[in-house]
Amino acid sequence: MADPTPGMVHEDSIDSQDPRHQEEKKTKSRRPANTAFRQQRLKAWQPILTPKTVLPLFFAIGIIFAPIGGGLLYASAQVQEIILDYSNCFLDAPEFPASPATMPSNLVTSHFNNKNNAQDDAPTWSRRAINVTYGPDDPLVGSGNVPTWRCTLEFSIPANMTPPVLFYYHLTNFYQNHRRYAKSFNTAQLSGTAVSAYDVHNSDCTPLTTVTDPVTKKEKPYYPCGLAPNSVFNDTFYSPVLLNVKGADADNTTYVMQNTSNISWESDKKLYGESKYSSNWSQVAVPPNWLLRYPNGYSDAWHPDLVNDEQFQVWMRLAGLPTFSKLTQRNDTATMIVGRYSVDIDHHFNVTEYGGTKSIIISTRTVMGGKNPFLGIAYVVVGGICIVLGALFTVTHLIKPRKLGDHTYLSWNNEAPSSATHASGRDLGVEGHA
Amino acid sequence: MAKEGYDDIRRYKLDQVENNRETKVLHAYRPVGRGAAPEDDSISLSIKGPKHWASVKWRDIQVGDLVKLKRDENIPADMVLLYSDGTNGIAYIETMALDGETNLKSKQAPPSLSKRCTSEDDINACRALVVVEDPNIDLYNFDGRVTVEGETMPLTTNEILLRGSTLRNTSTAIGMVINTGEECKIRMNANKSPRIKSPAMQVISNKIVVLLVVFVIILALFCTIAYQIWSERVEENAWYLANAHVPFSQIIVGFVILYNTLIPLSLYVSLEIIKVGQLILMSDVEMYDPETDTPMVCNTTTILENLGQVDYVFSDKTGTLTDNIMKFRKLSVAGYAWLHDIDFQKEAALAEQSREGINNENSKPKGKGKGIAKRYSKKKTSGSAPESLIESETSSCSILRSDSARTSGSISLWKSSARPSKVQPGMRTEELLKFMQHKPHSVFTKKAKFFLLSIALCHTCLPEVQESGEFDFQAASPDELALVKAAQELGFMVIDRAARSITLTYPGGPDPMEQITESYDILDVIEFSSKRKRMSIIVRFPNGKICIFCKGADSAIMPRLKLAPLAMEKKQEVTRRSSVRKSMEADQALRRLSEQSPRTSFSRPSMNASRSRKSTGNPRTSMASARLRPIRDELDSWLKQREHDVDMEAGPEDLSAYQSPRASMNRMSFASDRRFSSYDDDLDDLIDEALVLDDAAVFGRCFQHIDDFASEGLRTLLFGYRFLDEQEYTGWKKIYLDATTSLVDRQKLIENAGEMIEQNFDLAGATAIEDKLQKGVPETVDKLRRANIKIWMLTGDKRETAINIAHSARIAKNYSEVIILDHKTGEVEQRMATTLLDISKGAIAHSVIVVDGQTLSEIDANETLALLFFDLVVIADSVICCRASPSQKASLVRKIRTKVTKSITLAIGDGANDIAMIQEAHVGIGVSGKEGLQAARISDYSIAQFRFLQRLLLVHGRWNYIRIGKYILSTFWKELMFYLVQAIYQKWAGYTGTSLFESTSLTVFNTLFTSLPVIFLGIFEQDLNASTLLAVPELYTQGQRNEGFNIKKYIGWMFMASSESMIIFFTMILEMHNKTYMSAIGWAVSIGGWFLWTLFLSAVYKPGKTYPLYPIKDGFIKFFGHDLLWWMVLALALACLILFEIGVSSVRKSFWPTDTDVFQALQKDKNIRERFEEAIRSEQEGDDEVEKGREKTSMEARREGEIQELLDRPRVMDGAITDAEVVRSPVEMNESNVLRSTSGRHLTRRKFSTDGHSGRGGGTEEFELVSRTSVPPKTRHSVDIAEILMRG
């Protein structure tokens, strides 16, 4: 009984068993772990994508997306807004005291629900030369008289605009995302640190970092330095005024829009701090574009207050595209009732020079945000494409059904005739089918 | 890098193991003069100090050391044999690891030395000068001389023990070291500096990376130019951008930096991670060999994906394909062939025993028509079968006594691996014995007895009594051992072999139990040599008669037969017949090859089938399965066609004309007789005495048998004998003595002397020995072939052996055209040319080129021949290279690797002689088998059994390949998609190089967000189930054709990436119309599904550390996270992407499906999946007979159900359907349960396989089937009777 099989006998006599090998046998087994994971037998979902199986998906997406698109379109349509492009107001609008002229219609876009109430009184514009002053009256501290144009836009609101009513300015062709421009500010300086001239000079603020004081011949950093703060949008918007409706007794009422709080985001605000330069304002220089406002440099009485200048903060949240809108004032409480309004804008910001435009947008908002019909359209289109494709697949499937896993399509079946003759065409380098 | 370092350390450790092995070295002397003559290691032995055998580590062995070896020890260095305690100072060594030859080689110490070196003291006293050649590569020649006391003798290979071989059958040998370490011949043969292996895919990915670099540069240039233009148009006029112009150098560098992330540097890093993951997952239990406790071992991870692209497999023979175990399988005596399958029966009996305990009364015969089954099962249980089986293990003679039920059971358990479908003859050697016992005086019995006697006598084995009382044998070759063993099993036991006699016991006389013990004097032994191809032994019978027995290859023996002309004639007849069969099979194979065009062969009928079914309006209950049914059936038949090779005997009706009529008839009649008649009658019918006496008939049938045996991959030997008269013998003896004592040309003289006496033999019989293949080898070879992998066999063994093994391993098929290139015939070039022409014309169905080492070296020497040769072997279906030295093996691999540059080569071997080849191939696999671990150590992967190769390649190789391909693609894809968005954005940023994404996010995009998905893809992806891949090896070709990852595919993915990045960008624009920058960031980040990151950023960013450009703090949580619009845009964009992807891929899959897609679909179906699993299981069972009965379970039942269904189906829709509906299972095919079921004319016939003695469980069901379909062994019987009548 020593040998269970003849085979074993043979092995013993002819084949040596490596003696070490047999010893190993007694030690622990080297059998690999037989777990589902190690043996790659985990349960898996193996979907197979064929037109047939994706048909439901297509239809499902189509069916889901189309209504969403509709909803979005509806929401977008609920938004009431008026956009007035006033870029050329200081050139083309009739000068006071000439009566206001109708704005060219291509400069006006408006979306209002109440079409019935639509009045034929198109927006008009006019301008007048004014002198504005910034800061304290003292011309040594404040700006003194700064001559500029004040543009007055008159427009009608055909339907009540429910709060919040938002007032944006909209720029085109303005490259806030220019690689240099986008980096051109100094976060430390903005957050209040008194960054030295040397540090500013070596910061990203290039090319607007420091200036040599003509008197002391010392380098002085701009505050705030950089292209982005320098080019802050400095047109001044006033709250719209509801004009006397003809025949009505009421006075003009200002529809007050505040511009000092709740325009910028909470997170933006945290980036700014009281400037440490306030100990000695003479150590910093005014950026070139700000000279209008601060012709005499900064002083304790008249200097930028970035922490509370929400409009500046909004500006500094740089736009990713050359066309953008930025919120500048809002009214969260009162309804903007139907009527004719006029808005005054002090022109400082030159857009014509670089071929851009500037507009104002007065808009309401829904849950979906502002006016944006594109998203709705996109949803509808995608949904539509899905349904069309789904239908197409269905038709193909009905006309020319493909069997599941039809092995006649296998490559080696199709190649067989050629590979029969040269069983190894590949090796011959024939590569007939490769 | 660290990984490679680790690999190195592992190899170093393995080396350490080898280096630290110990051996005994005589410590008593100091070799003098070392280094004095570096060319000739001249060393004289001198004596100093006390002497003892000290244990010395292998690495400390030095030239000149005296080493003492024990039996079965490995030889640590090249040595001169000084002494051996074997008879005549012969030491047997096994050189399998060295050159692959399986025979033991006898080495003899120079007599003058061995005389003087018998003890330690003698050695010390001995003064000798050994002069040897320089270390060189030649394994087969050696030059040197030894001078002992003025007497000089040559040293040839006969005295040299080479490292890498093993001492066998010799208890002690002493040798002197002449070469150590790297100077050993085996090391000289090895690759000196193995090349560093690198995956083939890397070439493509490197190219793509280069391409990307170019792309990045172009993109940067384009943007720079665009910036210049934009600058002129916009920037110049913009007051707010005064002095903001970016200089040229900065802008271009900026762009290059911006886009450089397009080039996925992480690719290479993550690839390493992936490979480690894959490595861990490759430890497959299916590749674990419980017998030797060896799992698969990866020694390197660098080339995992190459496993999926192998085109050529270069395999060693011994130890890789075969176990080097010889089994006596068949014998032909007096015109009758008998199968010897005692070993299988024992196994089966053992299996049954174990099974019996489990399902004792599990199978009650049920229902009607089971009479037969009942009878047999009763017989089995009532009879003493199990007991007798057990006895048969203990006593080799007990078979004679075994119950008659023993033979009732099965047709042969053994089947030829070369021709598995071939019906084996029903007669087994037990029946032969029974017949001899029953009719001790018939002519046949005498002949058979004499034949068995000659087997028992004609050998050089030495019996050894084991402790257990069993006899064991020491033999020079495993073949001889198998023969002697078989003789023992058949009752002729060699119990002693003294110097000049053999003592046998065998049953005889009137009482079968009585053992006769006889002693035969051995007069002379004329040894076997490969030139003579035969050995002879001259014995004096106890009764004084002298007889010469000779055994050898049929080509060697046949001309020496008394009736040589008759034999020749018969031989030719047989050859003609077999060549007719062969050409028919080849035709069929060719036809099949050409038929495989789509839709013609088997798709059409099924289409009709499905339609006709519709038209008959036969509503099926389960619609789903009905829909799939035609596909299933088609697939089934298709797979079967792939699985089963052309084999004419599968359809015996066409072929009966070509078979030896008598033989076939006889088998049949016997097979059927046996079941239905009692055994005594049976035995009478068994042998036709008239036939036995008819020499011509015996010759004819014997050669037919030999031909059959050979075609089954068995190694055949022909036995002849002649009685000599005293005078003739003494006359010859003188000549022979002269020859053996001659000093010059001894070998030649002995040969001549042998020639003189080895004449006029009578034919005793023929034997067939099976060189046992390792488990699952033929199936694996088949699978690999189906996977379009060419299998070459490179072996050091003899040509005949190699061809035999090639046949049984199905490397060569029975219809293959075997082209033997032999430099001796001198027409190598012409032969190659014609073959080349034939193959390229498509005239050869399957070509096998056989070339031997010497021819190969001649071919190598001649440039034109070499060119021709490689043209030929590249298009041949298989190549067998025999007698090849390790360096030749390696050079063949190298040639193929360099010549067919696109191919991936894989070398597999187990011995030290395969090392060079393993290192040379793209992928080197070591079989960590019995031969020690040399090959496994240096290989890239080591497995325990050749059959694991199919899983390693077909499953893991393919998975790894697909995984890495997908990983690389998706890495490129994600990079391109993500960063192309950046490029597109530049148009809106004035080409100034502003980044769309916040810089930290940008940096971590690769590492944090997107690395994990692709890494998981690279580790866990399984495009198809393992069972599918194994069942359909054709799927493997994907890797060979480089389909997983190529430029075309790359471009496709990149196209998708660019389209998708457009989509992303423009949906993003939508968003930005109205929003600001930051949403874009959060948004883009979330594409990767990493909202978390945004949350993290939102939370972590401190107000002090500000980023006004990309306002992040609280951005996600408080602002756009709250903004419904933002989510809507996100949803839209994602939906767009998903739809786009899904749409494109589903359209592609339906109109231009790849193989993978098809099979992904197929494997979804439960039944098809089962079919695949079954295909694999059947294969495992096929060679695992023992477990067979247990394994067939549910599938079997299902099949039966299906058959039943088929039978029950109304015949309305016969016509077209029948062919498609054939349900044939490979299980049954392989188990030789031939089950054919078509709805019409075919019969359902089953043969009893294991059921005879194993499964009472499975047995009854099958009988049921037989009876239902009213199959008729009866008809068979009647046919046979008719044939008998005809014959009469």
PDB file of C-alpha atoms in Angstrom, chain B residues 38-167:
ATOM      1  CA  PRO B  38      45.823  29.648 -16.762  1.00  0.00           C
ATOM      2  CA  GLU B  39      44.911  28.130 -20.078  1.00  0.00           C
ATOM      3  CA  ASP B  40      45.090  24.581 -18.908  1.00  0.00           C
ATOM      4  CA  ASP B  41      44.019  24.263 -15.389  1.00  0.00           C
ATOM      5  CA  SER B  42      46.835  21.987 -14.566  1.00  0.00           C
ATOM      6  CA  ILE B  43      46.527  20.752 -11.131  1.00  0.00           C
ATOM      7  CA  SER B  44      48.316  18.032  -9.455  1.00  0.00           C
ATOM      8  CA  LEU B  45      47.033  16.605  -6.339  1.00  0.00           C
ATOM      9  CA  SER B  46      49.248  16.805  -3.378  1.00  0.00           C
ATOM     10  CA  ILE B  47      48.778  15.916   0.165  1.00  0.00           C
ATOM     11  CA  LYS B  48      48.950  18.004   3.231  1.00  0.00           C
ATOM     12  CA  GLY B  49      47.338  17.755   6.558  1.00  0.00           C
ATOM     13  CA  PRO B  50      44.567  15.581   7.855  1.00  0.00           C
ATOM     14  CA  LYS B  51      41.841  14.567   5.464  1.00  0.00           C
ATOM     15  CA  HIS B  52      38.149  14.761   5.916  1.00  0.00           C
ATOM     16  CA  TRP B  53      35.057  15.546   3.851  1.00  0.00           C
ATOM     17  CA  ALA B  54      34.011  18.992   4.859  1.00  0.00           C
ATOM     18  CA  SER B  55      30.776  20.706   4.031  1.00  0.00           C
ATOM     19  CA  VAL B  56      31.488  23.584   1.776  1.00  0.00           C
ATOM     20  CA  LYS B  57      29.115  26.046   0.270  1.00  0.00           C
ATOM     21  CA  TRP B  58      28.739  25.922  -3.466  1.00  0.00           C
ATOM     22  CA  ARG B  59      30.166  29.352  -3.871  1.00  0.00           C
ATOM     23  CA  ASP B  60      33.372  28.348  -2.122  1.00  0.00           C
ATOM     24  CA  ILE B  61      34.126  25.478  -4.412  1.00  0.00           C
ATOM     25  CA  GLN B  62      37.317  26.028  -6.307  1.00  0.00           C
ATOM     26  CA  VAL B  63      38.886  24.465  -9.292  1.00  0.00           C
ATOM     27  CA  GLY B  64      40.769  21.421  -8.222  1.00  0.00           C
ATOM     28  CA  ASP B  65      38.551  20.611  -5.288  1.00  0.00           C
ATOM     29  CA  LEU B  66      37.562  17.052  -4.812  1.00  0.00           C
ATOM     30  CA  VAL B  67      33.848  16.744  -4.369  1.00  0.00           C
ATOM     31  CA  LYS B  68      31.961  13.804  -3.103  1.00  0.00           C
ATOM     32  CA  LEU B  69      28.435  13.440  -4.327  1.00  0.00           C
ATOM     33  CA  LYS B  70      25.643  11.352  -2.986  1.00  0.00           C
ATOM     34  CA  ARG B  71      22.753   9.933  -4.866  1.00  0.00           C
ATOM     35  CA  ASP B  72      20.287  12.513  -6.177  1.00  0.00           C
ATOM     36  CA  GLU B  73      22.577  15.381  -5.430  1.00  0.00           C
ATOM     37  CA  ASN B  74      23.007  18.150  -7.900  1.00  0.00           C
ATOM     38  CA  ILE B  75      26.437  18.553  -9.354  1.00  0.00           C
ATOM     39  CA  PRO B  76      27.805  21.892  -8.213  1.00  0.00           C
ATOM     40  CA  ALA B  77      30.450  22.424 -10.873  1.00  0.00           C
ATOM     41  CA  ASP B  78      31.925  20.833 -13.933  1.00  0.00           C
ATOM     42  CA  MET B  79      33.958  17.923 -12.761  1.00  0.00           C
ATOM     43  CA  VAL B  80      36.045  15.018 -13.879  1.00  0.00           C
ATOM     44  CA  LEU B  81      34.660  11.825 -12.510  1.00  0.00           C
ATOM     45  CA  LEU B  82      37.293  10.123 -10.463  1.00  0.00           C
ATOM     46  CA  TYR B  83      35.419   7.383  -8.826  1.00  0.00           C
ATOM     47  CA  SER B  84      31.976   5.933  -8.659  1.00  0.00           C
ATOM     48  CA  ASP B  85      30.810   3.042  -6.598  1.00  0.00           C
ATOM     49  CA  GLY B  86      28.413   1.881  -9.264  1.00  0.00           C
ATOM     50  CA  THR B  87      29.128  -1.303 -11.125  1.00  0.00           C
ATOM     51  CA  ASN B  88      32.191  -0.946 -13.293  1.00  0.00           C
ATOM     52  CA  GLY B  89      32.738   2.448 -11.862  1.00  0.00           C
ATOM     53  CA  ILE B  90      29.771   3.789 -13.741  1.00  0.00           C
ATOM     54  CA  ALA B  91      27.919   6.781 -12.448  1.00  0.00           C
ATOM     55  CA  TYR B  92      24.530   7.597 -13.875  1.00  0.00           C
ATOM     56  CA  ILE B  93      23.657  11.192 -14.251  1.00  0.00           C
ATOM     57  CA  GLU B  94      20.545  12.860 -15.373  1.00  0.00           C
ATOM     58  CA  THR B  95      21.132  15.802 -17.644  1.00  0.00           C
ATOM     59  CA  MET B  96      17.564  16.855 -18.067  1.00  0.00           C
ATOM     60  CA  ALA B  97      18.096  20.303 -16.695  1.00  0.00           C
ATOM     61  CA  LEU B  98      21.188  20.694 -18.801  1.00  0.00           C
ATOM     62  CA  ASP B  99      20.153  19.585 -22.248  1.00  0.00           C
ATOM     63  CA  GLY B 100      16.652  18.296 -21.793  1.00  0.00           C
ATOM     64  CA  GLU B 101      17.488  14.701 -22.526  1.00  0.00           C
ATOM     65  CA  THR B 102      15.555  12.340 -20.406  1.00  0.00           C
ATOM     66  CA  ASN B 103      17.793   9.335 -20.567  1.00  0.00           C
ATOM     67  CA  LEU B 104      20.201   8.793 -17.788  1.00  0.00           C
ATOM     68  CA  LYS B 105      23.730   9.019 -19.036  1.00  0.00           C
ATOM     69  CA  SER B 106      26.379   6.719 -17.802  1.00  0.00           C
ATOM     70  CA  LYS B 107      29.715   8.248 -17.012  1.00  0.00           C
ATOM     71  CA  GLN B 108      32.713   6.192 -16.291  1.00  0.00           C
ATOM     72  CA  ALA B 109      35.792   7.325 -14.520  1.00  0.00           C
ATOM     73  CA  PRO B 110      39.036   6.640 -16.312  1.00  0.00           C
ATOM     74  CA  PRO B 111      39.859   3.157 -15.086  1.00  0.00           C
ATOM     75  CA  SER B 112      43.342   4.051 -14.052  1.00  0.00           C
ATOM     76  CA  LEU B 113      42.017   6.851 -11.909  1.00  0.00           C
ATOM     77  CA  SER B 114      39.072   5.092 -10.446  1.00  0.00           C
ATOM     78  CA  LYS B 115      41.304   2.314  -9.316  1.00  0.00           C
ATOM     79  CA  ARG B 116      43.351   4.735  -7.322  1.00  0.00           C
ATOM     80  CA  CYS B 117      40.584   6.809  -5.925  1.00  0.00           C
ATOM     81  CA  THR B 118      38.475   4.409  -4.002  1.00  0.00           C
ATOM     82  CA  SER B 119      39.144   5.907  -0.597  1.00  0.00           C
ATOM     83  CA  GLU B 120      40.283   9.166   0.840  1.00  0.00           C
ATOM     84  CA  ASP B 121      43.692   7.834   1.468  1.00  0.00           C
ATOM     85  CA  ASP B 122      43.980   6.522  -2.008  1.00  0.00           C
ATOM     86  CA  ILE B 123      43.051   9.839  -3.407  1.00  0.00           C
ATOM     87  CA  ASN B 124      45.688  11.452  -1.344  1.00  0.00           C
ATOM     88  CA  ALA B 125      48.195   9.018  -2.526  1.00  0.00           C
ATOM     89  CA  CYS B 126      47.217   9.457  -6.103  1.00  0.00           C
ATOM     90  CA  ARG B 127      49.262  11.716  -8.243  1.00  0.00           C
ATOM     91  CA  ALA B 128      47.709  12.752 -11.467  1.00  0.00           C
ATOM     92  CA  LEU B 129      47.914  15.610 -13.870  1.00  0.00           C
ATOM     93  CA  VAL B 130      44.686  16.720 -15.406  1.00  0.00           C
ATOM     94  CA  VAL B 131      44.768  18.878 -18.460  1.00  0.00           C
ATOM     95  CA  VAL B 132      41.482  20.201 -19.720  1.00  0.00           C
ATOM     96  CA  GLU B 133      40.264  22.505 -22.422  1.00  0.00           C
ATOM     97  CA  ASP B 134      39.389  26.114 -21.891  1.00  0.00           C
ATOM     98  CA  PRO B 135      35.901  26.740 -20.619  1.00  0.00           C
ATOM     99  CA  ASN B 136      33.614  26.769 -23.611  1.00  0.00           C
ATOM    100  CA  ILE B 137      30.042  26.577 -24.647  1.00  0.00           C
ATOM    101  CA  ASP B 138      29.930  23.109 -26.174  1.00  0.00           C
ATOM    102  CA  LEU B 139      27.919  20.696 -24.082  1.00  0.00           C
ATOM    103  CA  TYR B 140      28.487  17.681 -26.204  1.00  0.00           C
ATOM    104  CA  ASN B 141      32.240  17.575 -26.601  1.00  0.00           C
ATOM    105  CA  PHE B 142      35.120  17.706 -24.255  1.00  0.00           C
ATOM    106  CA  ASP B 143      38.838  17.522 -24.720  1.00  0.00           C
ATOM    107  CA  GLY B 144      41.356  16.835 -22.064  1.00  0.00           C
ATOM    108  CA  ARG B 145      43.778  14.324 -20.765  1.00  0.00           C
ATOM    109  CA  VAL B 146      44.803  12.897 -17.517  1.00  0.00           C
ATOM    110  CA  THR B 147      48.202  11.552 -16.717  1.00  0.00           C
ATOM    111  CA  VAL B 148      48.476   9.136 -13.889  1.00  0.00           C
ATOM    112  CA  GLU B 149      51.871   7.817 -13.142  1.00  0.00           C
ATOM    113  CA  GLY B 150      53.076   8.352 -16.614  1.00  0.00           C
ATOM    114  CA  GLU B 151      50.029   6.814 -18.226  1.00  0.00           C
ATOM    115  CA  THR B 152      48.068   9.319 -20.244  1.00  0.00           C
ATOM    116  CA  MET B 153      44.426   8.888 -21.035  1.00  0.00           C
ATOM    117  CA  PRO B 154      42.078  11.091 -22.951  1.00  0.00           C
ATOM    118  CA  LEU B 155      39.218  12.808 -21.187  1.00  0.00           C
ATOM    119  CA  THR B 156      36.001  13.003 -23.156  1.00  0.00           C
ATOM    120  CA  THR B 157      32.454  13.829 -22.241  1.00  0.00           C
ATOM    121  CA  ASN B 158      32.202  10.324 -20.951  1.00  0.00           C
ATOM    122  CA  GLU B 159      34.274  11.246 -17.929  1.00  0.00           C
ATOM    123  CA  ILE B 160      32.886  14.674 -17.308  1.00  0.00           C
ATOM    124  CA  LEU B 161      30.058  15.599 -15.008  1.00  0.00           C
ATOM    125  CA  LEU B 162      28.587  18.925 -15.930  1.00  0.00           C
ATOM    126  CA  ARG B 163      27.006  21.298 -13.534  1.00  0.00           C
ATOM    127  CA  GLY B 164      23.280  21.323 -13.806  1.00  0.00           C
ATOM    128  CA  SER B 165      22.961  17.584 -13.902  1.00  0.00           C
ATOM    129  CA  THR B 166      22.063  15.263 -11.091  1.00  0.00           C
ATOM    130  CA  LEU B 167      23.580  12.075  -9.874  1.00  0.00           C
TER     131      LEU B 167
END
